[in-house]
Each structure stands twice: as C-alpha cells, then as structure tokens.
C-alpha cells in the first residue's frame, strides 16, 4: 500500500474533524453585535425619550411629547428589527433542510408578532389615558421580544438566548407593574444598556 493511501491515524482524523467544525462555525457565525447591539441602542434611545417625557412622579424631565417619544422608539425598533432579521437571514442561508425551515418560520414569527402588537395598540390605544397608551405599546412589544428570544433558545438549544428572553420578560413585567416612568427607566438602563454590554462582551469573548 502506498503512503498516500494509508488509513489516517486517529489523531489526523480528529484534526480534520476539528478543522471542519471550525470552518462551519465561522461560516454561520453571526456577530453578537448584530443580535444585541441594535436592540440595546433602540431601547436606550427610545425608552430614555419616554422616561424624559413621563418622569418617575408624572412630571416630565424634558419637553418631549408622547408622539415624539413614541416615534423615536418605533423608528429605532424598526431599524433594530431590520438588522436582526438580516442576521437571522444570513445564518439561515448557510443551512439546509429542517434547520432552514425552522429559521424561516422563526423570522416570520418576528414579523407577525410585531405587526399584531402594532394593530392591537393602534386599536386600543385611543381608549386609554396617554400614559397607559405608551405603556401598552412598550409592554406589548417587549413581551413579543421576550417570548421570541425564549422560543429561539428552544429552537437552537441555546440557554444563553433563552435566558436573555427571560431577562427581558422580568424587566418588562416589573416595569409594567411600577408604571410608565419606571418601566421606561428600567428598560432603558437594564435592557438597553444591558444589551449593549452583552453584545460587546460576547464579541470580545469570540
């Protein structure tokens, strides 16, 4: 038997497997900044605007109207959603079969969830006081984000993604109970700032 036809040793086989796994990971890798930083910036800007409008005791800290604060938050979240959808789509293009179908359905779920929340808030918002209208928009949107992060963690067996969804749900729930001003402050600091820090930290670890 020629040398180049000999069976590879266990060490060589393991090295080839590790190289292939590393290449596949690089191919489908999504920068954590793409998944976390856009949402962090959106929530930091949007909910800071809400906090300045509401204040903790019902007295605004700055002359920002509710429509202005809502516009800042909605535009920032739409931009964040577009960036996140791009990241998910990019990952989904690298896989085939069942995993690809899972990724596609997950992406559609984001669009459907956010669209449905917008419809509900537009329909019910005018029936509520101004502060409660803002809380409806913010609380419902964050509920969708929390549930979809947890669902994504279940789909891809990622405890990290699942617990991010749990954290969003906890902060959102506590904020809704405390009121519009507190909800805006907690979301801006703990979710907006937290997502920015998480994205930078995960990128550094990578």
Short mmCIF file of C-alpha atoms in Angstrom, two decimals:
data_model
loop_
_atom_site.label_atom_id
_atom_site.label_comp_id
_atom_site.label_asym_id
_atom_site.label_seq_id
_atom_site.Cartn_x
_atom_site.Cartn_y
_atom_site.Cartn_z
CA UNK A 1 0.00 0.00 0.00
CA UNK A 2 1.32 3.47 -0.89
CA UNK A 3 1.89 6.04 1.87
CA UNK A 4 -0.78 8.40 0.49
CA UNK A 5 -3.31 5.53 0.51
CA UNK A 6 -2.77 4.54 4.12
CA UNK A 7 -5.64 4.94 6.56
CA UNK A 8 -5.39 8.19 8.54
CA UNK A 9 -4.43 7.91 12.17
CA UNK A 10 -6.94 8.77 14.91
CA UNK A 11 -5.04 12.00 15.56
CA UNK A 12 -5.27 13.04 11.91
CA UNK A 13 -8.96 12.17 11.77
CA UNK A 14 -9.66 14.23 14.88
CA UNK A 15 -7.68 17.16 13.46
CA UNK A 16 -9.70 17.07 10.21
CA UNK A 17 -12.99 16.96 12.14
CA UNK A 18 -11.96 19.92 14.31
CA UNK A 19 -10.91 21.93 11.24
CA UNK A 20 -14.23 21.22 9.52
CA UNK A 21 -16.20 22.18 12.64
CA UNK A 22 -14.25 25.41 12.99
CA UNK A 23 -14.80 26.26 9.32
CA UNK A 24 -18.54 25.59 9.64
CA UNK A 25 -18.75 27.74 12.78
CA UNK A 26 -17.02 30.63 11.00
CA UNK A 27 -19.34 30.21 8.04
CA UNK A 28 -22.61 30.50 10.01
CA UNK A 29 -21.29 32.71 12.80
CA UNK A 30 -23.41 35.79 13.49
CA UNK A 31 -21.68 38.68 15.16
CA UNK A 32 -23.25 39.19 18.64
CA UNK A 33 -23.18 42.90 17.92
CA UNK A 34 -25.75 42.28 15.17
CA UNK A 35 -28.07 40.39 17.52
CA UNK A 36 -27.78 42.51 20.66
CA UNK A 37 -26.36 45.96 19.92
CA UNK A 38 -29.22 47.20 17.64
CA UNK A 39 -31.87 46.36 20.24
CA UNK A 40 -29.76 47.87 23.00
CA UNK A 41 -29.33 51.15 21.15
CA UNK A 42 -33.01 51.23 20.15
CA UNK A 43 -34.23 50.71 23.70
CA UNK A 44 -31.68 53.06 25.23
CA UNK A 45 -32.73 55.89 22.90
CA UNK A 46 -36.45 55.16 22.74
CA UNK A 47 -37.11 54.49 26.41
CA UNK A 48 -34.88 57.35 27.54
CA UNK A 49 -37.15 59.59 25.48
CA UNK A 50 -40.19 58.04 27.20
CA UNK A 51 -38.58 58.48 30.62
CA UNK A 52 -37.84 62.15 29.94
CA UNK A 53 -41.47 62.58 28.89
CA UNK A 54 -43.08 60.75 31.83
CA UNK A 55 -40.69 61.21 34.75
CA UNK A 56 -40.93 58.96 37.79
CA UNK A 57 -43.60 61.00 39.52
CA UNK A 58 -45.64 62.05 36.49
CA UNK A 59 -43.71 65.28 35.92
CA UNK A 60 -41.69 65.30 32.67
CA UNK A 61 -37.95 65.94 32.83
CA UNK A 62 -37.79 67.43 29.33
CA UNK A 63 -40.24 68.98 26.84
CA UNK A 64 -40.73 65.78 24.86
CA UNK A 65 -44.27 64.94 23.77
CA UNK A 66 -45.61 61.41 23.78
CA UNK A 67 -45.87 61.27 19.96
CA UNK A 68 -42.22 62.33 19.73
CA UNK A 69 -41.11 59.71 22.25
CA UNK A 70 -43.22 57.06 20.52
CA UNK A 71 -41.75 57.99 17.14
CA UNK A 72 -38.19 57.70 18.45
CA UNK A 73 -38.92 54.27 19.93
CA UNK A 74 -40.77 52.91 16.90
CA UNK A 75 -38.18 54.09 14.37
CA UNK A 76 -35.34 52.73 16.50
CA UNK A 77 -37.09 49.37 16.98
CA UNK A 78 -37.89 49.03 13.29
CA UNK A 79 -34.24 49.65 12.47
CA UNK A 80 -33.15 47.14 15.13
CA UNK A 81 -35.61 44.57 13.82
CA UNK A 82 -34.30 45.00 10.28
CA UNK A 83 -30.70 44.45 11.41
CA UNK A 84 -31.67 41.40 13.50
CA UNK A 85 -33.69 39.96 10.61
CA UNK A 86 -30.67 40.38 8.35
CA UNK A 87 -28.55 38.43 10.81
CA UNK A 88 -31.09 35.62 11.07
CA UNK A 89 -31.49 35.51 7.28
CA UNK A 90 -27.74 35.37 6.80
CA UNK A 91 -27.47 32.45 9.20
CA UNK A 92 -30.43 30.69 7.58
CA UNK A 93 -28.80 30.79 4.14
CA UNK A 94 -25.96 28.60 5.38
CA UNK A 95 -28.14 25.66 6.42
CA UNK A 96 -30.45 23.24 4.65
CA UNK A 97 -33.46 21.07 5.37
CA UNK A 98 -35.24 21.18 8.71
CA UNK A 99 -32.96 23.80 10.24
CA UNK A 100 -33.57 26.16 7.34
CA UNK A 101 -37.33 25.76 7.70
CA UNK A 102 -37.05 26.47 11.42
CA UNK A 103 -35.10 29.63 10.76
CA UNK A 104 -37.57 30.83 8.15
CA UNK A 105 -40.58 30.25 10.41
CA UNK A 106 -38.79 31.97 13.27
CA UNK A 107 -38.13 35.03 11.13
CA UNK A 108 -41.77 35.17 10.05
CA UNK A 109 -42.82 34.91 13.69
CA UNK A 110 -40.94 38.13 14.48
CA UNK A 111 -42.71 39.98 11.68
CA UNK A 112 -46.13 38.57 12.61
CA UNK A 113 -45.73 39.25 16.33
CA UNK A 114 -44.59 42.85 16.00
CA UNK A 115 -47.24 43.58 13.36
CA UNK A 116 -50.02 42.13 15.53
CA UNK A 117 -48.90 44.15 18.56
CA UNK A 118 -48.97 47.31 16.44
CA UNK A 119 -52.53 46.54 15.27
CA UNK A 120 -53.73 45.88 18.84
CA UNK A 121 -52.07 49.01 20.23
CA UNK A 122 -53.45 51.20 17.43
CA UNK A 123 -56.94 49.83 18.08
CA UNK A 124 -56.93 50.01 21.89
CA UNK A 125 -54.56 52.93 22.48
CA UNK A 126 -57.13 55.70 21.94
CA UNK A 127 -59.35 54.13 24.63
CA UNK A 128 -56.69 54.54 27.34
CA UNK A 129 -55.13 57.51 29.15
CA UNK A 130 -51.94 58.80 27.49
CA UNK A 131 -49.52 57.14 29.95
CA UNK A 132 -51.34 53.83 29.70
CA UNK A 133 -51.26 54.03 25.91
CA UNK A 134 -47.47 54.35 25.94
CA UNK A 135 -47.24 51.50 28.44
CA UNK A 136 -49.43 49.34 26.20
CA UNK A 137 -47.14 49.90 23.22
CA UNK A 138 -43.92 49.38 25.16
CA UNK A 139 -45.04 46.46 27.33
CA UNK A 140 -46.63 44.55 24.45
CA UNK A 141 -43.61 44.99 22.16
CA UNK A 142 -41.20 43.81 24.84
CA UNK A 143 -43.45 40.82 25.57
CA UNK A 144 -43.13 39.71 21.95
CA UNK A 145 -39.35 40.20 22.04
CA UNK A 146 -39.04 38.21 25.28
CA UNK A 147 -41.14 35.29 24.02
CA UNK A 148 -39.35 35.12 20.67
CA UNK A 149 -35.93 35.13 22.31
CA UNK A 150 -37.04 32.25 24.53
CA UNK A 151 -38.52 30.45 21.51
CA UNK A 152 -35.27 30.95 19.61
CA UNK A 153 -33.36 29.47 22.52
CA UNK A 154 -35.63 26.42 22.43
CA UNK A 155 -35.30 26.02 18.66
CA UNK A 156 -31.49 26.21 18.61
CA UNK A 157 -30.98 24.76 22.12
CA UNK A 158 -29.28 27.96 23.28
CA UNK A 159 -29.63 28.59 27.01
CA UNK A 160 -27.94 31.96 26.51
CA UNK A 161 -30.66 33.13 24.12
CA UNK A 162 -33.39 31.64 26.31
CA UNK A 163 -32.22 33.44 29.46
CA UNK A 164 -31.94 36.71 27.54
CA UNK A 165 -35.65 36.32 26.81
CA UNK A 166 -36.32 35.58 30.48
CA UNK A 167 -34.42 38.72 31.50
CA UNK A 168 -36.44 40.85 29.06
CA UNK A 169 -39.67 39.36 30.41
CA UNK A 170 -38.73 40.01 34.06
CA UNK A 171 -37.68 43.63 33.48
CA UNK A 172 -40.76 44.26 31.36
CA UNK A 173 -43.12 42.73 33.92
CA UNK A 174 -41.66 44.65 36.85
CA UNK A 175 -41.74 47.89 34.87
CA UNK A 176 -45.38 47.44 33.83
CA UNK A 177 -46.35 46.91 37.49
CA UNK A 178 -44.48 50.04 38.62
CA UNK A 179 -45.87 52.34 35.95
CA UNK A 180 -44.89 54.13 32.76
CA UNK A 181 -41.99 56.19 34.14
CA UNK A 182 -40.34 53.31 35.95
CA UNK A 183 -40.92 50.99 33.01
CA UNK A 184 -39.13 53.43 30.71
CA UNK A 185 -36.21 53.90 33.11
CA UNK A 186 -35.72 50.18 33.82
CA UNK A 187 -35.96 49.28 30.15
CA UNK A 188 -33.52 51.98 29.05
CA UNK A 189 -30.91 51.03 31.66
CA UNK A 190 -31.31 47.28 32.24
CA UNK A 191 -32.33 46.23 28.73
CA UNK A 192 -30.91 48.98 26.53
CA UNK A 193 -27.64 49.29 28.38
CA UNK A 194 -27.60 45.57 29.19
CA UNK A 195 -27.92 44.51 25.57
CA UNK A 196 -25.15 46.88 24.52
CA UNK A 197 -22.83 45.48 27.19
CA UNK A 198 -23.81 41.89 26.33
CA UNK A 199 -23.12 42.40 22.63
CA UNK A 200 -19.70 43.94 23.29
CA UNK A 201 -18.78 41.28 25.86
CA UNK A 202 -19.82 38.36 23.66
CA UNK A 203 -17.93 39.88 20.72
CA UNK A 204 -14.82 40.21 22.92
CA UNK A 205 -15.14 36.58 24.06
CA UNK A 206 -15.45 35.45 20.45
#
